[in-house]
Coordinates of C-alpha atoms in Angstrom, one line a residue:
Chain A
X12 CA 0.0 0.0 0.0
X13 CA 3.0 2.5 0.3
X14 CA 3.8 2.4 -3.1
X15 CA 0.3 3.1 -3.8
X16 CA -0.1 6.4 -1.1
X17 CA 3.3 7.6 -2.3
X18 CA 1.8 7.0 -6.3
X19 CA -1.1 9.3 -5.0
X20 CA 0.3 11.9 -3.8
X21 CA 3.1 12.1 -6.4
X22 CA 0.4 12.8 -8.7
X23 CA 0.8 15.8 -11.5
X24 CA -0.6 18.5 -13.1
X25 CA 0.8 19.0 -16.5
X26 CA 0.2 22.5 -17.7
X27 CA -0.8 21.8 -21.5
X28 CA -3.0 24.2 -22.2
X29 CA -3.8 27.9 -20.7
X30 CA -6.8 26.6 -18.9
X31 CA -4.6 24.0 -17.0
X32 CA -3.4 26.8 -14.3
X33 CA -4.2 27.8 -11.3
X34 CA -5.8 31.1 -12.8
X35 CA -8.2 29.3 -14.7
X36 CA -11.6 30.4 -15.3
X37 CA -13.3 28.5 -12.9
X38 CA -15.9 28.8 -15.3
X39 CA -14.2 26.3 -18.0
X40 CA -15.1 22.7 -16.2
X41 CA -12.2 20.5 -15.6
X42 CA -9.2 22.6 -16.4
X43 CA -6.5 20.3 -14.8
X44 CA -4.8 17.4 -16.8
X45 CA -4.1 14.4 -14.7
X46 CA -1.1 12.6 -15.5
X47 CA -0.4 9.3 -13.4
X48 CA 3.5 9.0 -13.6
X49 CA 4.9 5.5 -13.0
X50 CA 5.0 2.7 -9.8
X51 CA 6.5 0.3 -8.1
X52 CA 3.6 -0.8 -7.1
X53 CA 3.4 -4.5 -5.8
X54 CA 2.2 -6.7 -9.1
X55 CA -0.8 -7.5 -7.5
X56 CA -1.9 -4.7 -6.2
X57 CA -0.6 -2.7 -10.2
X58 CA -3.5 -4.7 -11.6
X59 CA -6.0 -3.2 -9.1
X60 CA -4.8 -0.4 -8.7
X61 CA -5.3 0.3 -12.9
X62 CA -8.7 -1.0 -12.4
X63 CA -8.9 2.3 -9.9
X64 CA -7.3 3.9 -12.5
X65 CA -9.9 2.6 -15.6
X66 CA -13.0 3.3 -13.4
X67 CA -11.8 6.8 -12.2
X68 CA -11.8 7.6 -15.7
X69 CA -15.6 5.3 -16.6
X70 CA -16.9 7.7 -13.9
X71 CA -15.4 10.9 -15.2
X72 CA -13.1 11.5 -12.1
X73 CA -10.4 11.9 -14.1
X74 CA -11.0 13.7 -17.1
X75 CA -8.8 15.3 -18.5
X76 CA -6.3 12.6 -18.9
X77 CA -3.3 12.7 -21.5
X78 CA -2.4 8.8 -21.4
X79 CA -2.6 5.6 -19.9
X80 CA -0.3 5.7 -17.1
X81 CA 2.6 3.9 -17.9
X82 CA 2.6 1.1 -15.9
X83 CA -1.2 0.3 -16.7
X84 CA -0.3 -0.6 -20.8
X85 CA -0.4 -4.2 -20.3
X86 CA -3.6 -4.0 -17.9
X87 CA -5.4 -1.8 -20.5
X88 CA -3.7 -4.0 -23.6
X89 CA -5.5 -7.2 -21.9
X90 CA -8.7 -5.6 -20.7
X91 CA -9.2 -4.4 -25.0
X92 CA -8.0 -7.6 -26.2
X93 CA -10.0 -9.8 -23.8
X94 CA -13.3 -10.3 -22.3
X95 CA -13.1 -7.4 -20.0
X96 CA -14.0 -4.9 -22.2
X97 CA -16.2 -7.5 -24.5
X98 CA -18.5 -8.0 -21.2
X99 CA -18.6 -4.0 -20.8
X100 CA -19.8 -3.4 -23.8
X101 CA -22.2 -6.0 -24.2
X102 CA -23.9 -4.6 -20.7
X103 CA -23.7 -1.2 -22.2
X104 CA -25.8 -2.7 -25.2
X105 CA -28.0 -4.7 -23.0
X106 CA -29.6 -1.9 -21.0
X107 CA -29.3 0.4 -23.8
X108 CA -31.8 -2.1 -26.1
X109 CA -33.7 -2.6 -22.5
X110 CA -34.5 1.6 -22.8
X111 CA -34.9 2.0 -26.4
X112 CA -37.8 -0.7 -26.6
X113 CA -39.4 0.3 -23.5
X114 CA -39.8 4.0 -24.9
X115 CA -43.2 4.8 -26.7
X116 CA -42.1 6.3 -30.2
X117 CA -44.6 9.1 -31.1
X118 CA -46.3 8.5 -34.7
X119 CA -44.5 11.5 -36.4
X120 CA -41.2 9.8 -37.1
X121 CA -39.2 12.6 -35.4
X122 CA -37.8 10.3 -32.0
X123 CA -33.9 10.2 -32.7
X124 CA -31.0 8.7 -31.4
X125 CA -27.8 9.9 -31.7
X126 CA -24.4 7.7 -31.9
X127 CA -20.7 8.1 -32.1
X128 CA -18.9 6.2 -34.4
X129 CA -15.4 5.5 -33.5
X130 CA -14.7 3.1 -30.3
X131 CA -18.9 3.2 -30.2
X132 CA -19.9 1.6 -33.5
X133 CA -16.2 1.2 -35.3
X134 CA -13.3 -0.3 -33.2
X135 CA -10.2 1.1 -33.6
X136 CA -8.7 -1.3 -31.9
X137 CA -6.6 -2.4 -35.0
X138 CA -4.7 1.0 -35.3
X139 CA -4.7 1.3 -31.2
X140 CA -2.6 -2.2 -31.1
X141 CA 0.2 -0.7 -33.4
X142 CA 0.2 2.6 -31.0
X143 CA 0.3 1.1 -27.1
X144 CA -3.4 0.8 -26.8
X145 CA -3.5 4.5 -25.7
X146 CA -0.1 4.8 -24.1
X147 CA 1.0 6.9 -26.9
X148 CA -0.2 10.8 -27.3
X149 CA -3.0 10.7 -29.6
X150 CA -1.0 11.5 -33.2
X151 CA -4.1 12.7 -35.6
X152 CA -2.1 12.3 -38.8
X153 CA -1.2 8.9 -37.7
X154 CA -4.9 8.1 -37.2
X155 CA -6.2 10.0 -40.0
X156 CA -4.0 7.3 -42.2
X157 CA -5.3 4.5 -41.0
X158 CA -8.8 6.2 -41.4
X159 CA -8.1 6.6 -45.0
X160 CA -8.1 2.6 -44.9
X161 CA -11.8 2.7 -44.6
X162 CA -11.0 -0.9 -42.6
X163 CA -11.9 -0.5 -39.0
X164 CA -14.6 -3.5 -37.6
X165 CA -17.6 -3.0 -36.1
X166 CA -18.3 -3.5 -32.8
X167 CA -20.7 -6.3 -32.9
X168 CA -22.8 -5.7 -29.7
X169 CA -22.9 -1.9 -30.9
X170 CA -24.0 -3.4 -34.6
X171 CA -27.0 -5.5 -33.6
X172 CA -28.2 -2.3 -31.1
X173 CA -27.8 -0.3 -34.0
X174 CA -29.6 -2.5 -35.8
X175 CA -32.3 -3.2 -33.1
X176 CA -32.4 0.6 -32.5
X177 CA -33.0 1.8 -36.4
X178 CA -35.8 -1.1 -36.7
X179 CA -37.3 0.3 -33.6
X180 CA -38.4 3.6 -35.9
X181 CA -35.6 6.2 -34.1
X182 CA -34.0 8.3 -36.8
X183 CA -30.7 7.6 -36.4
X184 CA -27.4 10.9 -36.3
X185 CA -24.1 9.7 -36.3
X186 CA -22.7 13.0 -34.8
X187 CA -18.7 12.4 -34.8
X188 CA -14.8 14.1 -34.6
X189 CA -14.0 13.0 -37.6
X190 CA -13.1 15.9 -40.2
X191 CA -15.8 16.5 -43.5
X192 CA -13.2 15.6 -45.3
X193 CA -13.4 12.1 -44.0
X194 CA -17.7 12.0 -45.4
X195 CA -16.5 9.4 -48.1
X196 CA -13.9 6.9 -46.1
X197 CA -16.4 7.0 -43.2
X198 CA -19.3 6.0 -45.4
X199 CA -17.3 3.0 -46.8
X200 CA -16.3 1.9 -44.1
X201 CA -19.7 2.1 -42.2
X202 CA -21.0 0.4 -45.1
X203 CA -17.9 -2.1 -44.8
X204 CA -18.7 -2.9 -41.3
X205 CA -22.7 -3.5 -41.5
X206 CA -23.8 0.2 -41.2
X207 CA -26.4 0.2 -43.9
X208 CA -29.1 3.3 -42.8
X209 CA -29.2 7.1 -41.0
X210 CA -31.0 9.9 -41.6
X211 CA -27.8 11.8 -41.4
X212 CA -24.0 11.7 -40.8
X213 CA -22.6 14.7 -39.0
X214 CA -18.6 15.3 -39.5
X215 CA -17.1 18.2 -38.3
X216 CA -16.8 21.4 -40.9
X217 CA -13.8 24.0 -41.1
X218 CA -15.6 26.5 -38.5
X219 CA -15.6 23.2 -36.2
X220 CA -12.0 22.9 -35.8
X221 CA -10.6 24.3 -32.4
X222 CA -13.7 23.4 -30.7
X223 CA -13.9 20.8 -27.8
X224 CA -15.7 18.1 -29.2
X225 CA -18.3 18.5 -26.0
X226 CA -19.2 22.5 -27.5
X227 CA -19.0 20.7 -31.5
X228 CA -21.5 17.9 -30.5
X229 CA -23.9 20.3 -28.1
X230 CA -24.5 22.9 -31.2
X231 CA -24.7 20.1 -33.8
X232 CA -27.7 18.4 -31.1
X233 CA -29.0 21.9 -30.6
X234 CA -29.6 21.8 -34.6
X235 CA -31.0 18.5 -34.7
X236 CA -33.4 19.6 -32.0
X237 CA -34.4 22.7 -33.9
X238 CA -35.4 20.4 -37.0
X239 CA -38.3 19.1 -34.6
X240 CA -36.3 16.0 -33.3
X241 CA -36.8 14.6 -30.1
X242 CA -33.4 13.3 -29.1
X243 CA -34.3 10.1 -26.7
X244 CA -31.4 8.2 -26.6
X245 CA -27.3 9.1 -26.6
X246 CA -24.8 6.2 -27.1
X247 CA -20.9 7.8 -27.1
X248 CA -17.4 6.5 -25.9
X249 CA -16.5 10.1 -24.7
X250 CA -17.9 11.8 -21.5
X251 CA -18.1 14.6 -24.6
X252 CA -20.2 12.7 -26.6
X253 CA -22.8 13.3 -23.8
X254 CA -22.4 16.1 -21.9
X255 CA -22.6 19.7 -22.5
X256 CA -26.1 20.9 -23.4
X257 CA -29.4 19.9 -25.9
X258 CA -28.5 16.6 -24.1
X259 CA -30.4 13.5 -24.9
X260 CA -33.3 12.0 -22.5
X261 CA -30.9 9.1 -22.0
X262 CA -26.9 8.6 -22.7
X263 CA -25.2 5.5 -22.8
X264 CA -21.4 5.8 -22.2
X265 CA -19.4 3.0 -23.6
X266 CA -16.4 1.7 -22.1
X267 CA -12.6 3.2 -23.5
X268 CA -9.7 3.1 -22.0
X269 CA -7.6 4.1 -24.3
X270 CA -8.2 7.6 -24.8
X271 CA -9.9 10.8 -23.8
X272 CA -11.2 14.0 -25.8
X273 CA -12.8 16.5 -24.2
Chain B
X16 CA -20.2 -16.6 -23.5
X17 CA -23.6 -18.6 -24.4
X18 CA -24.9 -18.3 -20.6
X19 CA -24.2 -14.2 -20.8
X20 CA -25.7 -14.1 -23.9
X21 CA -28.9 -15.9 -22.6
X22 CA -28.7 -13.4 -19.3
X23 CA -28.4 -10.3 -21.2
X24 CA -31.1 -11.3 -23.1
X25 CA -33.1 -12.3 -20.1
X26 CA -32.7 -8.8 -18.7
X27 CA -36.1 -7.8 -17.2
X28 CA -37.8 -4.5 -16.8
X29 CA -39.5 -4.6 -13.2
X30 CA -42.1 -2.0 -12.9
X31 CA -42.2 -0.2 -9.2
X32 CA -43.2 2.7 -9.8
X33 CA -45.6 5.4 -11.8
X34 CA -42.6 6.1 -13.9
X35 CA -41.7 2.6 -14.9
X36 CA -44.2 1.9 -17.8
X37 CA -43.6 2.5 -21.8
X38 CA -45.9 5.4 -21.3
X39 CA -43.5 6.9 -18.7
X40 CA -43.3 10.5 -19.5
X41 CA -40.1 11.1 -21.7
X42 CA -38.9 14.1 -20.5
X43 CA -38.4 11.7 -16.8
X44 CA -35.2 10.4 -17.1
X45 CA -34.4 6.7 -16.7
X46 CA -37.9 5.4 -16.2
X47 CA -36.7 2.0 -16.2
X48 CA -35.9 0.1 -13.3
X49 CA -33.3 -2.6 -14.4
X50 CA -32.9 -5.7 -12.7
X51 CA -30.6 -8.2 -14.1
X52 CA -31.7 -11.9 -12.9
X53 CA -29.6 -14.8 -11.6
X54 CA -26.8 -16.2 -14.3
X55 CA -25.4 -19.8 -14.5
X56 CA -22.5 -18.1 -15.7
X57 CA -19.1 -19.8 -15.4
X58 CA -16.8 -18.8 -12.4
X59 CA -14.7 -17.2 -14.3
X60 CA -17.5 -15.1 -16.4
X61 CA -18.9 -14.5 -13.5
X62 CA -17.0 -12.3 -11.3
X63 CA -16.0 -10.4 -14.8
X64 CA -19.6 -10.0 -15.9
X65 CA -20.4 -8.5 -11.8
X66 CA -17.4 -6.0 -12.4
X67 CA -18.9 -5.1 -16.0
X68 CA -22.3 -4.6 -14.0
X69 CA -20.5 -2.6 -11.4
X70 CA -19.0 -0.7 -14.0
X71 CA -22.1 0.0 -15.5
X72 CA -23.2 1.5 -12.3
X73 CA -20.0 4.0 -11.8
X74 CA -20.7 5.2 -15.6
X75 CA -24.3 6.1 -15.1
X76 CA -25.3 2.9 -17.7
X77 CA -27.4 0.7 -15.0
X78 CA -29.8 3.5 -13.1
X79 CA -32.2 2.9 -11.7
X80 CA -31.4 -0.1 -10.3
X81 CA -32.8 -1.6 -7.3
X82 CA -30.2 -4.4 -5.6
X83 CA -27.2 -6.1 -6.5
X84 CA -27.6 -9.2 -8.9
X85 CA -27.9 -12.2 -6.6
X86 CA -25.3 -13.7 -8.2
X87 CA -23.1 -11.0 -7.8
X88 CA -23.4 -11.1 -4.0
X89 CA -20.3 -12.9 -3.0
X90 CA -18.4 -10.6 -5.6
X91 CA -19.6 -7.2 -4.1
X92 CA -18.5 -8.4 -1.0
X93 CA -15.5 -8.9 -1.8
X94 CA -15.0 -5.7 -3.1
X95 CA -16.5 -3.5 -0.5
X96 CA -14.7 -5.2 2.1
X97 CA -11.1 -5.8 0.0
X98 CA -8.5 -3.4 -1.7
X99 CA -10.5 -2.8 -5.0
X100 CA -13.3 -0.8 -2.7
X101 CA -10.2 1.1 -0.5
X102 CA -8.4 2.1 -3.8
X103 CA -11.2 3.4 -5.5
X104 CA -11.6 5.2 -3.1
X105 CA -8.2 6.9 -2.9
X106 CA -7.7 7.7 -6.4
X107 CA -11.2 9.9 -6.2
X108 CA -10.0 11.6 -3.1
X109 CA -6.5 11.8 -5.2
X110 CA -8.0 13.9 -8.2
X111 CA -10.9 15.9 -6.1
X112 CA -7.4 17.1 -4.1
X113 CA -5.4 17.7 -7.0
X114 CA -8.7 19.7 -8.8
X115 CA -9.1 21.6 -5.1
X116 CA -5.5 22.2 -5.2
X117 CA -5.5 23.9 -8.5
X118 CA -8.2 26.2 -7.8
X119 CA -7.5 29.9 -6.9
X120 CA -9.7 30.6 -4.1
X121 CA -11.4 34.5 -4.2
X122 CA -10.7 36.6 -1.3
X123 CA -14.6 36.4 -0.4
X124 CA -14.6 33.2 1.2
X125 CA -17.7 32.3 -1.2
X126 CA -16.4 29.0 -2.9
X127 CA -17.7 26.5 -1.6
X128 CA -17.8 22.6 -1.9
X129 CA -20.8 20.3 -1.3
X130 CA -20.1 17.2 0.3
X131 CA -22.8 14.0 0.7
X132 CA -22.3 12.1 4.0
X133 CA -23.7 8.5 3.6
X134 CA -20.9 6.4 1.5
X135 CA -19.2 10.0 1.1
X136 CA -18.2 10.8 4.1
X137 CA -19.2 8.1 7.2
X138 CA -19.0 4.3 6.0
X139 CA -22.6 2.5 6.4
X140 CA -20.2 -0.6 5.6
X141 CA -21.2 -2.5 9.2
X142 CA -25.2 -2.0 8.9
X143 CA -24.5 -3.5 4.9
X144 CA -22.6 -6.3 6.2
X145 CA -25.8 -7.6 8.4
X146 CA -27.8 -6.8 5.0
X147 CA -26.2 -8.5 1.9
X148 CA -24.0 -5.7 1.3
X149 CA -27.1 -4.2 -1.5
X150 CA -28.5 -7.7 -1.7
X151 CA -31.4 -6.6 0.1
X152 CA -33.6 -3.9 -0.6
X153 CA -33.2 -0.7 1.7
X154 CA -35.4 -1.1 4.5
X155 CA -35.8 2.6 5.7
X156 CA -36.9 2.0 9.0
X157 CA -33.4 -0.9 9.9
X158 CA -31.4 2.3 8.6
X159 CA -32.8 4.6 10.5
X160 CA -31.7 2.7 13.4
X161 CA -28.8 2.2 12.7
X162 CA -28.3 6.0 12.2
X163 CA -29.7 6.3 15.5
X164 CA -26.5 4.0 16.8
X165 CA -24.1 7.2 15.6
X166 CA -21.3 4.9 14.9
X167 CA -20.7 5.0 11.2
X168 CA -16.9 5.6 10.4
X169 CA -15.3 7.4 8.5
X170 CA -14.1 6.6 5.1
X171 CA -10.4 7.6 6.0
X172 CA -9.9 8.8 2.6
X173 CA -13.0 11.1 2.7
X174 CA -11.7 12.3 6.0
X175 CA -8.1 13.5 4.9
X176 CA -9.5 14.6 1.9
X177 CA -12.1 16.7 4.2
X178 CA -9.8 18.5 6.1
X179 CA -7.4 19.5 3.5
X180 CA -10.4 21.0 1.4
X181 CA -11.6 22.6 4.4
X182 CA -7.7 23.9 5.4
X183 CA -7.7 25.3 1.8
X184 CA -10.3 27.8 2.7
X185 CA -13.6 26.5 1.0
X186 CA -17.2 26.7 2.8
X187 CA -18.1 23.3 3.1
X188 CA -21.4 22.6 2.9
X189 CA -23.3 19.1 3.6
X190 CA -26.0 17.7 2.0
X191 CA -27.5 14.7 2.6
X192 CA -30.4 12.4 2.2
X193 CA -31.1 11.8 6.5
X194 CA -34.1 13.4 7.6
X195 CA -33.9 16.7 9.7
X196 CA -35.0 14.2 12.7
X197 CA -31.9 12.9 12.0
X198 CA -29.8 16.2 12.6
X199 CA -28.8 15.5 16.5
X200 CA -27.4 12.0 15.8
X201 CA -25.8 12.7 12.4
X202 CA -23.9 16.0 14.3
X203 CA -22.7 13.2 17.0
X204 CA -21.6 10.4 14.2
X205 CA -19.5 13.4 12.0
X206 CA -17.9 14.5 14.9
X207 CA -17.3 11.4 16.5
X208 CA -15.9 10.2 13.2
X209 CA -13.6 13.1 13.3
X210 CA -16.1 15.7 10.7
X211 CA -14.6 18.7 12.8
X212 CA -16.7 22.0 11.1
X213 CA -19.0 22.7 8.1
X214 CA -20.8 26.1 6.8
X215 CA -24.1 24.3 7.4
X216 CA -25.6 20.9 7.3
X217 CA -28.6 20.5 4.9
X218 CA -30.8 17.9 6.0
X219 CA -34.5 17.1 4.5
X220 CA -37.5 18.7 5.9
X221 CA -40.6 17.5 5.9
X222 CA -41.8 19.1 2.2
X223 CA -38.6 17.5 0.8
X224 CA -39.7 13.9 1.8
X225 CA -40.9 12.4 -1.7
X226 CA -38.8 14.1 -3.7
X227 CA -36.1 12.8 -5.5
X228 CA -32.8 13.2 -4.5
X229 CA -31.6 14.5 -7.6
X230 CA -34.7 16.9 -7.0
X231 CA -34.1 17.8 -3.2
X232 CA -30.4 18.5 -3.6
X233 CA -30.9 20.3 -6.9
X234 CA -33.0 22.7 -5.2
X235 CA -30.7 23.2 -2.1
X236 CA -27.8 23.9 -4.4
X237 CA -30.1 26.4 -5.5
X238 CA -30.0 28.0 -2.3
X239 CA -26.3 27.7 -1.8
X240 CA -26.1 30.2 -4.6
X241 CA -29.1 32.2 -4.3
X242 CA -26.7 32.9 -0.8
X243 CA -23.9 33.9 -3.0
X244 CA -21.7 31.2 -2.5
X245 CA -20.1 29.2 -6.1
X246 CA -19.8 25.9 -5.8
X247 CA -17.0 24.9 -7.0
X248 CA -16.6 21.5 -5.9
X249 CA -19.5 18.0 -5.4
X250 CA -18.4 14.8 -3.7
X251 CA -21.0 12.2 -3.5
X252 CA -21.2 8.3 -4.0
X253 CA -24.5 8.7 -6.1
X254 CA -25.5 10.4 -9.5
X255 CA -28.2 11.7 -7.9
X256 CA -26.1 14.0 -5.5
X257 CA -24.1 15.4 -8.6
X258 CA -26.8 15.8 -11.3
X259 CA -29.9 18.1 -12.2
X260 CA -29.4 21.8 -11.8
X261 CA -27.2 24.3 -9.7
X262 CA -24.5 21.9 -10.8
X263 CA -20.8 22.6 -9.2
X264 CA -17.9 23.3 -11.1
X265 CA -16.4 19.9 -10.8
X266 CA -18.2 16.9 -9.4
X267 CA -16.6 13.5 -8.1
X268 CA -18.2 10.2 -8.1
X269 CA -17.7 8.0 -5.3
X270 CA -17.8 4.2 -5.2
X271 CA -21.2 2.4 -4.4
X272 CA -22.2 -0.3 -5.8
X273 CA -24.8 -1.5 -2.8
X274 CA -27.4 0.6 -3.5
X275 CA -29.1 3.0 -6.0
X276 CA -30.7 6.3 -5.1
X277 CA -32.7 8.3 -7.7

């Protein structure tokens, strides 16, 4: 437990950004980036202690966070790769499905469900295993490469709620990061993956870059509100897939370790 | 996998209350109660598929819910009463600290920090270990006397954490579910616990009984800052004392995964 106390309090702020000071707005919400720096923490007690560490972050304790902590890359490399993060995601489905069909859809065709797409309906995991499974800074040019390959898989328990969720009657907005210029690569590969129908895919535009993705996603529900859609259900990977405002009567955060955008 | 493929599937909606129909009013949120039924999961599934539940919980996924899967009794337990419980523990009281550290306090002495006391602050661990640690459902009336008894502890990491948000300068303010009938006893437990000072302790009176708690605390927050104090800070163990309106700043979710409050 020593190493553990002496992990905690040897915790850091790592100044990043000019909202990560002490003279913050205290009006901008969680301006501090929490970096974990390494342990020598028992082996044991490492695994558990990254658990700690994986539902800190599930919980949004933690946000922002830059990286998996060093000494967690082989806990989070076998909780993606096993049955860990198969079982989270299948509950995550489970009692999203258990919501969706136990809402009364209005006749006028206007109740809508928003989802991410990547690490919530496409699996990244393919590019994440060449890149330390999150222990690496996020490198968008890297990413955007692998994009370009129009080859990520879907997430199967995410593909048969979509599925179960579109044949339900919800008008279906995939609302993600990804740039405009991605619209044909991410059609493909939705396509690719089992994706067949939405009533609209939402990429960010030019006047979208340099905004959080929380602000990007709020005014992109706001304008899917104001088109006369009820927003029922919200299913995202990020904490800012789902929070911020014109929020959704129900959001369903999926399990990621791996990263965080805020 | 086949037997949590059959359990997800078996998942049940059990009506309790007004709100828990498919003609629930939509603009309620989470109008369905969820309650996952017994598994003949393997083992080894087993105690994975209770931490994906658990999980679930932390992230907001699973409410309402009304009491731990049966067959995840033995593996809550074990986790309330282990190291996994104690270090989730710590890491929340880690970043709330590091967050309260990084905040410049005004000169006012109006920024404040809300703080929950049951599973927040005192431990209701020994009157959960004489009921199925969530196995049971809460019987009001065996908690109140217990309450009565004044001998919760303190979560030590709540209590360190206490004292150096309180030696930082913020009002601390705390708001709990007890009854005002309770006021006399819970004074005794804090202080006996080692709870030193507060601004004020906000307890429900008698037009708050019935509400929710996300409703109840909502509208004391309210209060809080109708007084002129910002809250910057929120430290509970349930959604419901961090959500609705009047938010803080920053809120940090606790560990509980015994019982469900809306």
């Amino acid at each position: 437990m020593k190493s553990f106390i002496l992990l905690a309090i040897l915790l850091l702020c790592i100044s990043i950004s000019p909202t990560c000071s002490t003279t913050a707005d205290p009006h901008l919400p969680r301006p501090l980036i929490l970096q974990f720096p390494s342990t020598d923490a028992e082996k044991e007690d490492l695994h558990m202690w990254c658990q700690s560490w994986r539902f800190a972050g599930e919980a949004n304790n933690l946000a922002p966070w830059k990286t998996v902590p060093e000494d967690c890359a082989d806990y989070v490399k076998d909780y993606v790769t096993g049955k860990g993060y198969r079982f989270d995601l299948e509950i995550v489905a489970t009692v999203t499905l258990a919501y969706a069909r136990s809402f009364e859809l209005a006749d006028d065709g206007m109740d809508a469900w928003v989802f991410d797409i990547d690490e919530t309906l496409l699996s990244n995991l393919p590019y994440y295993s060449d890149h330390g499974f999150g222990l690496e800074i996020f490198n968008q040019q890297e990413f955007d490469r692998w994009v370009d390959k129009a080859s990520a898989p879907a997430i199967e328990s995410s593909l048969k709620l979509y599925e179960e969720i579109l044949g339900l009657g919800f008008k279906i907005f995939l609302l993600t990061g990804r740039s405009e210029s991605k619209r044909i690569v991410t059609v493909e590969n939705l396509k690719r993956a089992g994706f067949e129908a939405w009533e609209k895919l939402i990429l960010r535009e030019k006047h979208d870059h340099g905004k959080t993705a929380t602000k990007y996603k709020s005014e992109r529900r706001t304008e899917i509100a104001s088109n006369g859609y009820r927003i029922i259900g919200n299913s995202g990977d990020q904490w800012s897939d789902l929070l911020g405002y014109s929020l959704s009567n129900r959001s369903f955060k999926l399990p990621n370790p791996m990263y965080f955008i805020p």
